[in-house]
Coordinates of C-alpha atoms and ligand atoms in Angstrom, one line a residue:
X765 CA 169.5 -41.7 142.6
X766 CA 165.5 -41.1 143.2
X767 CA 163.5 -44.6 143.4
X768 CA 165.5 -47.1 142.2
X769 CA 165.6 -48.8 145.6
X770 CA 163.5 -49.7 148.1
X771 CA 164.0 -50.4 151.8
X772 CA 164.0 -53.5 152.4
X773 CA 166.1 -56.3 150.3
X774 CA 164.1 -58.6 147.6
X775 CA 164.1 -61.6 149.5
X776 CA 162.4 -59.6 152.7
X777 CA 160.2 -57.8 150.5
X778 CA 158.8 -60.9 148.6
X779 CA 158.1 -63.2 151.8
X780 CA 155.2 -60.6 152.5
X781 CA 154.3 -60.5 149.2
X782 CA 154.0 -64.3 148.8
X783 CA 151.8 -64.2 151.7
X784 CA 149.2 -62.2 149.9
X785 CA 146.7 -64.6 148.0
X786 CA 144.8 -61.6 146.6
X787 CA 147.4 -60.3 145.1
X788 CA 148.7 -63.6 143.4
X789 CA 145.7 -63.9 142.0
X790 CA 145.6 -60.5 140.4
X791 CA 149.3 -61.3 139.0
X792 CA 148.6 -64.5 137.7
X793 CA 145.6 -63.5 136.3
X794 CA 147.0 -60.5 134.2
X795 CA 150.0 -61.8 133.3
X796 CA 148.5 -64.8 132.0
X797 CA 146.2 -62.5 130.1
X798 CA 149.2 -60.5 128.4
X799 CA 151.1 -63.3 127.8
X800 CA 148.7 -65.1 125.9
X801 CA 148.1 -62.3 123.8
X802 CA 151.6 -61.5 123.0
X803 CA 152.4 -64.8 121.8
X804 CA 149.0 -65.0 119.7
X805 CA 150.6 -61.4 117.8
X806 CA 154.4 -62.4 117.9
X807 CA 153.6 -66.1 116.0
X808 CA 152.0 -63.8 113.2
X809 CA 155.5 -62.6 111.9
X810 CA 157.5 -64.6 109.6
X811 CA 160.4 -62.2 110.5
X812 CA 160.1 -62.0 114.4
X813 CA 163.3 -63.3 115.1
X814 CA 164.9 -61.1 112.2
X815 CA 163.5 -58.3 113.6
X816 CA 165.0 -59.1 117.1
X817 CA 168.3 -59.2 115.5
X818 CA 167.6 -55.5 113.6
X819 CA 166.8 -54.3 117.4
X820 CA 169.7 -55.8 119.3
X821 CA 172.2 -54.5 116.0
X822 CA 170.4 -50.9 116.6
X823 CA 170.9 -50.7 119.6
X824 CA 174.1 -51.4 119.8
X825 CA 175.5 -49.3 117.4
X826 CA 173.5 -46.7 119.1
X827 CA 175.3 -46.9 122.3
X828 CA 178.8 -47.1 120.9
X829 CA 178.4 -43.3 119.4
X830 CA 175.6 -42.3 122.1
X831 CA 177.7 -39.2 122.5
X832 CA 177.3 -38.0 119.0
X833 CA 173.2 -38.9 118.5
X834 CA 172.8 -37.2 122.3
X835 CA 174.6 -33.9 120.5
X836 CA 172.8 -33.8 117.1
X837 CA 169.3 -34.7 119.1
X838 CA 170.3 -31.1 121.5
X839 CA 171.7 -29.2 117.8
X840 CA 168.1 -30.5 115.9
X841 CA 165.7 -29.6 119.1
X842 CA 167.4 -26.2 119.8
X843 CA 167.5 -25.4 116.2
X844 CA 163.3 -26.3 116.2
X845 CA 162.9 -23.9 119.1
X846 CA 162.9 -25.9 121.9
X847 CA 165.6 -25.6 124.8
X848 CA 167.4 -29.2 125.9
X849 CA 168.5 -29.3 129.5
X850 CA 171.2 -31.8 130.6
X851 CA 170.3 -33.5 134.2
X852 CA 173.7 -35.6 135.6
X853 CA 171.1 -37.4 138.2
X854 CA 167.9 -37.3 140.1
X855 CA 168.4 -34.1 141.9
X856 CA 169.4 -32.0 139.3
X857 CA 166.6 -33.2 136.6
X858 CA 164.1 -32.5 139.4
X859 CA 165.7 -29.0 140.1
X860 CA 165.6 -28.2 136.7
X861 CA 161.9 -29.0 135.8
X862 CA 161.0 -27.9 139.4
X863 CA 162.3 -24.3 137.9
X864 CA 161.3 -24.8 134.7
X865 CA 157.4 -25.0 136.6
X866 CA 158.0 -22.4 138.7
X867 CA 159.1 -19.8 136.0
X868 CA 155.9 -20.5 133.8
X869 CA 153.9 -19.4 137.6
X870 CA 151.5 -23.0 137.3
X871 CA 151.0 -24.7 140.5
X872 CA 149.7 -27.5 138.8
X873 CA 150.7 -29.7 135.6
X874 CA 149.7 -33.0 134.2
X875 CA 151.6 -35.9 133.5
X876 CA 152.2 -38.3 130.5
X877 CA 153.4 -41.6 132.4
X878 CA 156.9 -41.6 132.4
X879 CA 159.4 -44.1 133.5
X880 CA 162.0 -41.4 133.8
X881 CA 160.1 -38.6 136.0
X882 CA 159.0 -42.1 138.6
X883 CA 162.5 -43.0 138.2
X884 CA 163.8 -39.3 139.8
X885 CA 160.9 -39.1 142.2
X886 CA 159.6 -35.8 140.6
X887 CA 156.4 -36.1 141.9
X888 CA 157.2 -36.0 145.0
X889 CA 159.7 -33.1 144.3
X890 CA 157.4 -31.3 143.0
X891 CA 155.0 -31.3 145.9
X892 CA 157.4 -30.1 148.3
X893 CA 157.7 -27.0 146.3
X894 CA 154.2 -27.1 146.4
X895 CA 153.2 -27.9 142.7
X896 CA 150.5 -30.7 141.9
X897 CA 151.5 -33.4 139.8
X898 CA 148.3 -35.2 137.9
X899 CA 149.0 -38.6 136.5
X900 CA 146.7 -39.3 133.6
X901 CA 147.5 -42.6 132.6
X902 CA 144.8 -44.6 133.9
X903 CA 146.8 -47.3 135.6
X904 CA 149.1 -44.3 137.3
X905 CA 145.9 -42.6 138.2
X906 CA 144.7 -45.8 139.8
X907 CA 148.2 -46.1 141.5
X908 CA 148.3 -42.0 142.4
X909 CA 144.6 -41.8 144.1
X910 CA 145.6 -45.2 145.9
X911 CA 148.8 -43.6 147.4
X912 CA 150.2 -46.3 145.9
X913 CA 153.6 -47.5 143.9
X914 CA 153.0 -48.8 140.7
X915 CA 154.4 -52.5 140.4
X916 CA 154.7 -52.9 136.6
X917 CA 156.7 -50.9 133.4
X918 CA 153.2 -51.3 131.1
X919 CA 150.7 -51.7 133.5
X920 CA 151.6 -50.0 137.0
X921 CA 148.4 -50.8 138.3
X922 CA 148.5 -54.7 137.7
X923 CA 148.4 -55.8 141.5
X924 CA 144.7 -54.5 141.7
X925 CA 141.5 -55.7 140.1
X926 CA 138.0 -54.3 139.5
X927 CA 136.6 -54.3 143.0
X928 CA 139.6 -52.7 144.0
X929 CA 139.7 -49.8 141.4
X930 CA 136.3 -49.0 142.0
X931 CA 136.3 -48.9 145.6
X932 CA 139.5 -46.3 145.1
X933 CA 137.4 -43.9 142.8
X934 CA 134.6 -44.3 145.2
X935 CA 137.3 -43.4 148.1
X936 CA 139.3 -40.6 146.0
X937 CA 137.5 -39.1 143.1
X938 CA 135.6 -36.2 143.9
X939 CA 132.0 -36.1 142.3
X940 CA 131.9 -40.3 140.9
X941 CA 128.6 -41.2 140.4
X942 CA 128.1 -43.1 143.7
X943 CA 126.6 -46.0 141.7
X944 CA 129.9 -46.9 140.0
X945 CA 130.0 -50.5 139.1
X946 CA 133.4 -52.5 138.7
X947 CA 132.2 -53.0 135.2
X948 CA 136.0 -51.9 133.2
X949 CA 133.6 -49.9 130.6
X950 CA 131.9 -47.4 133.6
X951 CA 135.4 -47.4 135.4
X952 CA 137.2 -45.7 132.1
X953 CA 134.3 -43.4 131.7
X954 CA 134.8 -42.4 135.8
X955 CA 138.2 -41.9 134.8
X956 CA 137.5 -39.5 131.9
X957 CA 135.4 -37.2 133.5
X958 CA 137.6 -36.9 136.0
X959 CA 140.7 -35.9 133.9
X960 CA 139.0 -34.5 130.9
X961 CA 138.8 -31.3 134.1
X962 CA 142.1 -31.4 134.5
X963 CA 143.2 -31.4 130.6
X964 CA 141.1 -28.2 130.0
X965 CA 142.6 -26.2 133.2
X966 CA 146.3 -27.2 132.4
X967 CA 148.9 -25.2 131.6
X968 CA 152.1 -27.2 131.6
X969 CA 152.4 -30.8 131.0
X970 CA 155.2 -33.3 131.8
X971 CA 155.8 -36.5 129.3
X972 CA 158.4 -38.8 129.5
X973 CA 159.4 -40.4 125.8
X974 CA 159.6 -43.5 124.6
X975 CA 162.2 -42.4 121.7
X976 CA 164.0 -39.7 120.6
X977 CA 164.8 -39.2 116.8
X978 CA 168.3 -37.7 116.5
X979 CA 168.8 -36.6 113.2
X980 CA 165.4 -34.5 113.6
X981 CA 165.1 -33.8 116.9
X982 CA 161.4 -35.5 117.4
X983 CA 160.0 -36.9 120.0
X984 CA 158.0 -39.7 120.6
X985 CA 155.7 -41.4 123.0
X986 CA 153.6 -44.6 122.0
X987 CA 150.5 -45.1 124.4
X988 CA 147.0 -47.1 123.8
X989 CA 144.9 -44.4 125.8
X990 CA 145.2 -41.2 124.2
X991 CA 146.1 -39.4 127.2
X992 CA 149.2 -38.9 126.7
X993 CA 148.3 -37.3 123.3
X994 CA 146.1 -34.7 125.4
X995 CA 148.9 -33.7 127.4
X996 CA 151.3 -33.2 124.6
X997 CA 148.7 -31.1 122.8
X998 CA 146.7 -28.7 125.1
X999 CA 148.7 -27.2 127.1
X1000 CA 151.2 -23.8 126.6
X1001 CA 154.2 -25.4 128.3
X1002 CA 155.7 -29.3 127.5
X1003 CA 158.3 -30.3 129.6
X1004 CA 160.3 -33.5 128.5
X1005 CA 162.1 -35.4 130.7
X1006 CA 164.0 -38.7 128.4
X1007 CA 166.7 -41.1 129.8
X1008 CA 169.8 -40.4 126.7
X1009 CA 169.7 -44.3 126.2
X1010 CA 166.1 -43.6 124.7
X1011 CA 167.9 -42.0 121.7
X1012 CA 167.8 -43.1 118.2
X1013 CA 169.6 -42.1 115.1
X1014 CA 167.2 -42.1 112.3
X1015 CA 163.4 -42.1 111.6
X1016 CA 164.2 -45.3 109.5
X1017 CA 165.1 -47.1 112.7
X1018 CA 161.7 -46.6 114.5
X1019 CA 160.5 -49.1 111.3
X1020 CA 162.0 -51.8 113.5
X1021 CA 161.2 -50.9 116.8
X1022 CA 157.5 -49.4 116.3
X1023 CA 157.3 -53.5 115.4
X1024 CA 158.8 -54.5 118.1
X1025 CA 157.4 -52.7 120.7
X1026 CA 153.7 -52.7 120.6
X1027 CA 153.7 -56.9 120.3
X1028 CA 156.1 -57.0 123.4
X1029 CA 154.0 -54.6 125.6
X1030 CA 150.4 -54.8 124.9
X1031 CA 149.8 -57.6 122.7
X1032 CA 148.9 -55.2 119.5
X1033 CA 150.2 -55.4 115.8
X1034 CA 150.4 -51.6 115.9
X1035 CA 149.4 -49.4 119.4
X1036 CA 146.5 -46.9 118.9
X1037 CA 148.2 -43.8 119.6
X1038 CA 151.5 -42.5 117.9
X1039 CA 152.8 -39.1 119.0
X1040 CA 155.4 -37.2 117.7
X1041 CA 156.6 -33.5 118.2
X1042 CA 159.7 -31.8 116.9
X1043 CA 160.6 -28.4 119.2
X1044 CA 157.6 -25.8 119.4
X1045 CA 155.3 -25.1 115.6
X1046 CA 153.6 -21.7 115.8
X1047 CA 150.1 -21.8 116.4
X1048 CA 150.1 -25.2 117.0
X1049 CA 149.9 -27.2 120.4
X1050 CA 152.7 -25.9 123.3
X1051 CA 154.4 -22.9 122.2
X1052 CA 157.6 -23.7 125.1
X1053 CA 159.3 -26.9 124.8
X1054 CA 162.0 -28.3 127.0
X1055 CA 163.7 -31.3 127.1
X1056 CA 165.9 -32.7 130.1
X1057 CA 168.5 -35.7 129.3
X1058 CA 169.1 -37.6 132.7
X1059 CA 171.7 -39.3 132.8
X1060 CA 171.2 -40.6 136.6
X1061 CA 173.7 -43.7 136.3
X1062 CA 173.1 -44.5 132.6
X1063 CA 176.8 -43.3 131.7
X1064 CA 178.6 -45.0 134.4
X1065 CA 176.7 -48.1 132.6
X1066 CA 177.3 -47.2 129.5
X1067 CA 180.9 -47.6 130.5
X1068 CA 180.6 -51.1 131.0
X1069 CA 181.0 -52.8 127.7
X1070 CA 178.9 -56.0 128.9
X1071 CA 176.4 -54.6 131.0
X1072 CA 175.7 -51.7 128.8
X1073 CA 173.1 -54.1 127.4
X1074 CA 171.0 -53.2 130.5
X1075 CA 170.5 -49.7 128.5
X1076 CA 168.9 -51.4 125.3
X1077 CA 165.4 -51.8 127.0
X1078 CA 162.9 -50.4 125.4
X1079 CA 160.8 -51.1 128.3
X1080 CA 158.1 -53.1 127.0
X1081 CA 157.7 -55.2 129.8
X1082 CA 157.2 -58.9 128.1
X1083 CA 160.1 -60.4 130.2
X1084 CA 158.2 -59.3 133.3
X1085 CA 155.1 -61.3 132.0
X1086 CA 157.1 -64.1 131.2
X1087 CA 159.1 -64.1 134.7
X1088 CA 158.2 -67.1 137.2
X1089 CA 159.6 -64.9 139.9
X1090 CA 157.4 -61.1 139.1
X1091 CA 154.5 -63.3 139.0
X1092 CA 154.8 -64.8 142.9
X1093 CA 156.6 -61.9 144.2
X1094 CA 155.0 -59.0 142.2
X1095 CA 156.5 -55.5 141.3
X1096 CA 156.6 -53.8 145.0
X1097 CA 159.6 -56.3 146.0
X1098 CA 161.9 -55.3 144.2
X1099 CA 162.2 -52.3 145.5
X1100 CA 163.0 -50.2 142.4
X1101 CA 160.7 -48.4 139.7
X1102 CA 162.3 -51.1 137.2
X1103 CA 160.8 -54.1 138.5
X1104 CA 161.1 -57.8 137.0
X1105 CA 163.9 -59.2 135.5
X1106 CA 164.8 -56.2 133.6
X1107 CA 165.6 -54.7 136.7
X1108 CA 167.0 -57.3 138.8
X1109 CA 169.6 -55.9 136.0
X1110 CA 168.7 -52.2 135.4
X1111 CA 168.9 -50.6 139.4
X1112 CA 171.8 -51.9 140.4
X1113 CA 173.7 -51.0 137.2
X1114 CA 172.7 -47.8 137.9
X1115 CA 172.8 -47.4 141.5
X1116 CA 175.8 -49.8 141.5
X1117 CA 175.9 -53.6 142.6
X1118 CA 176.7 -53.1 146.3
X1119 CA 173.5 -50.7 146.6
X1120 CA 171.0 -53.5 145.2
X1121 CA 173.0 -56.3 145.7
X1122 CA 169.8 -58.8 146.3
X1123 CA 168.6 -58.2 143.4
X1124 CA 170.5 -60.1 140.9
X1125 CA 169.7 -63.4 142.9
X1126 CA 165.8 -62.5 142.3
X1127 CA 165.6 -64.6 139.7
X1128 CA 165.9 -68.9 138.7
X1129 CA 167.6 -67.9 135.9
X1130 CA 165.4 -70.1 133.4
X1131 CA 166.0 -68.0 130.3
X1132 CA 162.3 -67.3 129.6
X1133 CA 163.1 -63.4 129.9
X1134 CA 166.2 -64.0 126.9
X1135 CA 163.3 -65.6 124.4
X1136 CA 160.5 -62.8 125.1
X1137 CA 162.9 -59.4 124.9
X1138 CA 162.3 -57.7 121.7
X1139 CA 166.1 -56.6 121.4
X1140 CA 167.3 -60.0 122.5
X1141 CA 169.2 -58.3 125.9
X1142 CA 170.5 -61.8 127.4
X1143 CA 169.2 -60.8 131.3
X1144 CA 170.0 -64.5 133.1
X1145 CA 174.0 -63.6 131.6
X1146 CA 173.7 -60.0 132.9
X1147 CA 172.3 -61.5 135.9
X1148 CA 175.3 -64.2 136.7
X1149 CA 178.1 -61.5 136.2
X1150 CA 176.6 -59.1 138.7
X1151 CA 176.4 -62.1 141.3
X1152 CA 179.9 -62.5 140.6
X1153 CA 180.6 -58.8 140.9
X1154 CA 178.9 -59.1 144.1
X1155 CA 180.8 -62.1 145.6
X1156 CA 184.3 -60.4 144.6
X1157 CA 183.6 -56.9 146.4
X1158 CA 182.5 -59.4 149.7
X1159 CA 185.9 -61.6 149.6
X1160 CA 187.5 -61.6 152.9
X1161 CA 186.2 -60.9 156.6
X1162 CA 183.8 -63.0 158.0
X1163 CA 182.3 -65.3 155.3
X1164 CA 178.4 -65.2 155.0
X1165 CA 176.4 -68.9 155.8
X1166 CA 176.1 -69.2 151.9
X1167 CA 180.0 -68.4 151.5
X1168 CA 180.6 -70.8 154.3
X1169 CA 178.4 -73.2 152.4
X1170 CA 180.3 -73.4 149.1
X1171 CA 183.5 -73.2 150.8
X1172 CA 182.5 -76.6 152.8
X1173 CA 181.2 -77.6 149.2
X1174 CA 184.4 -76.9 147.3
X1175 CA 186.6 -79.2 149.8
X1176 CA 183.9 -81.7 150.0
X1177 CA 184.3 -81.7 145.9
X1178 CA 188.0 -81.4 145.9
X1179 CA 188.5 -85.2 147.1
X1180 CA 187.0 -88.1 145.9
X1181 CA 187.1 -90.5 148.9
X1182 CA 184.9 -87.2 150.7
X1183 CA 182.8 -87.0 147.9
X1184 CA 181.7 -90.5 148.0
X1185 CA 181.4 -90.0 151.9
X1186 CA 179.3 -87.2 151.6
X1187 CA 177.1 -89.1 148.8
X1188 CA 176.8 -92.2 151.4
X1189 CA 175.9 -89.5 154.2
X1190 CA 173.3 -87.5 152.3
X1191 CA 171.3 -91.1 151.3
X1192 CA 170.0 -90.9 155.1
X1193 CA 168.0 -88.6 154.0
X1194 CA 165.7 -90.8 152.4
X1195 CA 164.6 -91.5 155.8
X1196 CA 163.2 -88.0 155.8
X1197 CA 161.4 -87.9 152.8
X1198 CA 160.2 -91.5 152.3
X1199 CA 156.5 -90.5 152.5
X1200 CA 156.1 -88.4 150.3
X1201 CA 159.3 -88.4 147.8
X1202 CA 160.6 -84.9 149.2
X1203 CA 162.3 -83.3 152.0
X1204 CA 160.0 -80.7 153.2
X1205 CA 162.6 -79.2 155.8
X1206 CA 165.8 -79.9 157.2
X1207 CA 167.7 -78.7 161.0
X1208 CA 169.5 -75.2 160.9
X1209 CA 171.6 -74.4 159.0
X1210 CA 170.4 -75.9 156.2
X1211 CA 166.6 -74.6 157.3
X1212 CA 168.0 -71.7 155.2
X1213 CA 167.7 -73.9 152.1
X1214 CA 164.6 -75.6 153.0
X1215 CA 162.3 -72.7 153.8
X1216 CA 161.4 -71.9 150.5
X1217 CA 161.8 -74.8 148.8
X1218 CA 161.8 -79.0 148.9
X1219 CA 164.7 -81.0 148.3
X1220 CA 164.1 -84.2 146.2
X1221 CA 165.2 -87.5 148.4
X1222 CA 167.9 -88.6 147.3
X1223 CA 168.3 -91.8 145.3
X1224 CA 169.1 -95.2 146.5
X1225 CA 171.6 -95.7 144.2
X1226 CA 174.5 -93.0 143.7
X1227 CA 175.4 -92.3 140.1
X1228 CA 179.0 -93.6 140.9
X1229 CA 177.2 -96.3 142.3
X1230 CA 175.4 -97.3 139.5
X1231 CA 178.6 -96.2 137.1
X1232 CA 180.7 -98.6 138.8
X1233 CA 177.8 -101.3 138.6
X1234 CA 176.9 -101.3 135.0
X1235 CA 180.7 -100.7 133.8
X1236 CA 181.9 -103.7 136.0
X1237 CA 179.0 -105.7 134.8
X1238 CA 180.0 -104.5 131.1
X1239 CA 183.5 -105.2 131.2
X1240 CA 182.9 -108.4 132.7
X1241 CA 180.9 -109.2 130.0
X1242 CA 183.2 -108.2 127.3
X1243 CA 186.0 -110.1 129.0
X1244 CA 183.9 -113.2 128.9
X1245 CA 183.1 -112.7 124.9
X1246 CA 186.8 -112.3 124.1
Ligands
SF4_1571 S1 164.5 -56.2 129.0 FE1 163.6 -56.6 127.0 S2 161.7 -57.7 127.5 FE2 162.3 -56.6 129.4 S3 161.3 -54.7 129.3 FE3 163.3 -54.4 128.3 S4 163.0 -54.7 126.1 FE4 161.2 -55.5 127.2

């Protein structure tokens, strides 16, 4: 399945992450930053919420007949002289532009960031057949000479700042001008030298797309650098690699999302660089074109008619700036490229539930990610139903502590006269927390509760308490007015 899990589970992951103060600040910082300037450009349109709807109704109808756009995108690209290649998962899609490579005798190619090609692990493929894979996005540059992971959709780079960057192209970049400040202006210039080298010399680029126009068989990728558009212009050989959910009928339907997108991501009315390619034009730009459709899980979600939804993204990352949870725990916990909410959802519809199953819990389920998605994909719903999906493949055996827990809950709940016990037992523990108004920790097993979070101490007065108070006291009084 390629990179869509990590190691560890989320809640393991994110402890370590927590513990680093450096990079809290970084997240908060950045994400603070976006989010201010995404709200600034969204309150500008009278028709934002219009426009939501127009990208949830496209996308919908899009997946219901993805089968019929994914055939007339192949029919329009072949008939344009490019050559579509169909990849069933990570394996084959790195086979395939692993030959592809090979066969054009390069043993080095630059790269267009792309979610797809992180998603499959081609780099890495690509290495062990001994081909050299130069990311020219700056933040996946930052991430690549850091032998790093990028932790964000938009902004891979986001968990380091400028003192950080600069002491990696010190560390990494052959020939920086040793007197490289962490000033952002001389850091992009660093940057630009250093890849303006590798543009010239290359031979076959790799790009990812952000859409894929079905009824012409164009291309697109939307990026505020103008890397990408380097890569998708000098070299002889352009090799494509798209997720078939990145599909979209018409050119009239990019109107909506071309809006939608570039507010979401960056902040921007419009994003500086637009480009589009349609199979190979003589003379002009790569003369070989080849595009690979991965599939890599995306059917097996599309077959879900609720959690299809998962596939709408158009991976603009605004529910990860939003998300209480991506701030504190950053993009590394989760373990997958597709960090965030988005995919808390995403990896394990892919990889399946039982293969991420801590990630739908990452998250407090506040809704915030609902109001900032462009196409209006309801994630915290998503979310609940692959809990559940998660609890019924887990039934039977030997019940976990938190199964225990609900269980003991549920029979507790089931009688009155032990809910009202329970009630008159649990006001003790305003014992605990009568300094300070909360319960800091409590004695295993319910440590497991209380280690990463307070409890409030409980009231005085019960709510049946003070129901049965005030509705004595009220039919007294209306006894005594009769
Ligand atoms: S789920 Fe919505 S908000 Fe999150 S990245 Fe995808 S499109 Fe953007």
């Amino acid at each position: 399945m390629g990179h869509l899990r990590g190691e560890q589970s989320f809640p393991d992951a994110a402890r370590g992450a927590l513990a680093d103060s450096q990079l809290r600040r970084n997240l908060g910082h950045a994400t603070t930053t976006i989010r201010g300037k995404r709200a600034a450009v969204v309150a500008e349109c009278d028709d934002w919420e219009e426009l939501r709807l127009a990208g949830e109704a496209l996308k919908s109808s899009t997946m219901a007949r993805l089968d019929q756009h994914l055939v007339e995108l192949e029919e329009r690209v072949t008939a344009r002289g490019g050559v579509v290649h169909w990849a069933r998962d990570a394996h084959e899609a790195n086979a395939i532009v692993t030959r592809l490579v090979r066969e054009t005798g390069e043993t080095e190619v630059v790269k267009v960031k792309s979610m797809a090609t992180q998603e499959i692990g081609l780099n890495d493929a690509l290495a062990e057949a001994g081909i050299t894979a130069q990311e020219t996005d700056l933040a996946e540059l930052i991430v690549q000479l850091g032998g790093d992971l990028g932790s964000h959709i938009l902004v891979p780079a986001i968990h380091r700042n400028r003192a950080e960057i600069r002491e990696i192209f010190l560390r990494e970049m052959p020939g920086v001008d040793p007197e490289l400040t962490a000033e952002p202006r001389r850091l992009a210039e660093a940057a630009r030298l250093y890849l303006r080298e590798r543009f010239l010399r290359a031979k076959v680029a790799i790009s990812g797309a952000n859409f894929g126009v079905a009824e012409s068989g164009t291309l697109l990728v939307v990026e505020s650098e103008g890397n990408g558009r380097m890569c998708l212009t000098l070299p002889e050989t352009l090799i494509t690699v798209m997720g078939i959910e990145k599909v979209v009928p018409t050119w009239q339907d990019l109107e909506v999302f071309l809006q939608l997108l570039p507010r979401s991501s960056t902040g921007e009315r419009m994003n500086p660089y637009t480009s589009a390619w349609t199979g190979v034009t003589p003379g002009d730009g790569p003369q070989a074109f080849h595009l690979v459709l991965l599939d890599n899980g995306r059917t097996a979600t599309l077959a879900d008619e609720v959690g299809r939804a998962a596939l709408h993204c158009i991976k603009c990352s605004a529910c990860l700036n939003v998300c209480p949870v991506y701030e504190r725990a950053g993009g590394h916990a989760y373990g997958s490229v597709y960090p965030g909410p988005i995919g808390a959802v995403l990896s394990p519809q892919l990889t399946g539930v039982e293969d991420n199953a801590s990630l739908p819990y990452a998250s407090s389920l506040c809704g915030a990610c609902f109001d900032a998605c462009p196409v209006r994909i309801d994630i915290p719903s998503l979310l609940v139903r692959l809990r559940a999906q998660h609890v019924d493949a887990n039934r039977g055996g030997v019940p976990s502590p938190e199964a225990a827990a609900m269980a003991a809950a549920s029979w507790v709940m089931a009688d009155h006269r032990r809910f009202a016990a329970a009630e008159t037992a649990s006001r003790l523990g305003r014992l605990l927390g009568r300094s300070t108004g909360r319960i800091g920790s409590l004695p295993p097993p319910l440590d497991a509760w209380t280690g990463s979070r307070d409890l409030p101490r409980p009231p005085a007065e019960s709510f049946r308490q003070w129901w049965a108070r005030e509705r004595g006291q009220g039919r007294a009084r209306e006894r005594g007015q009769s």
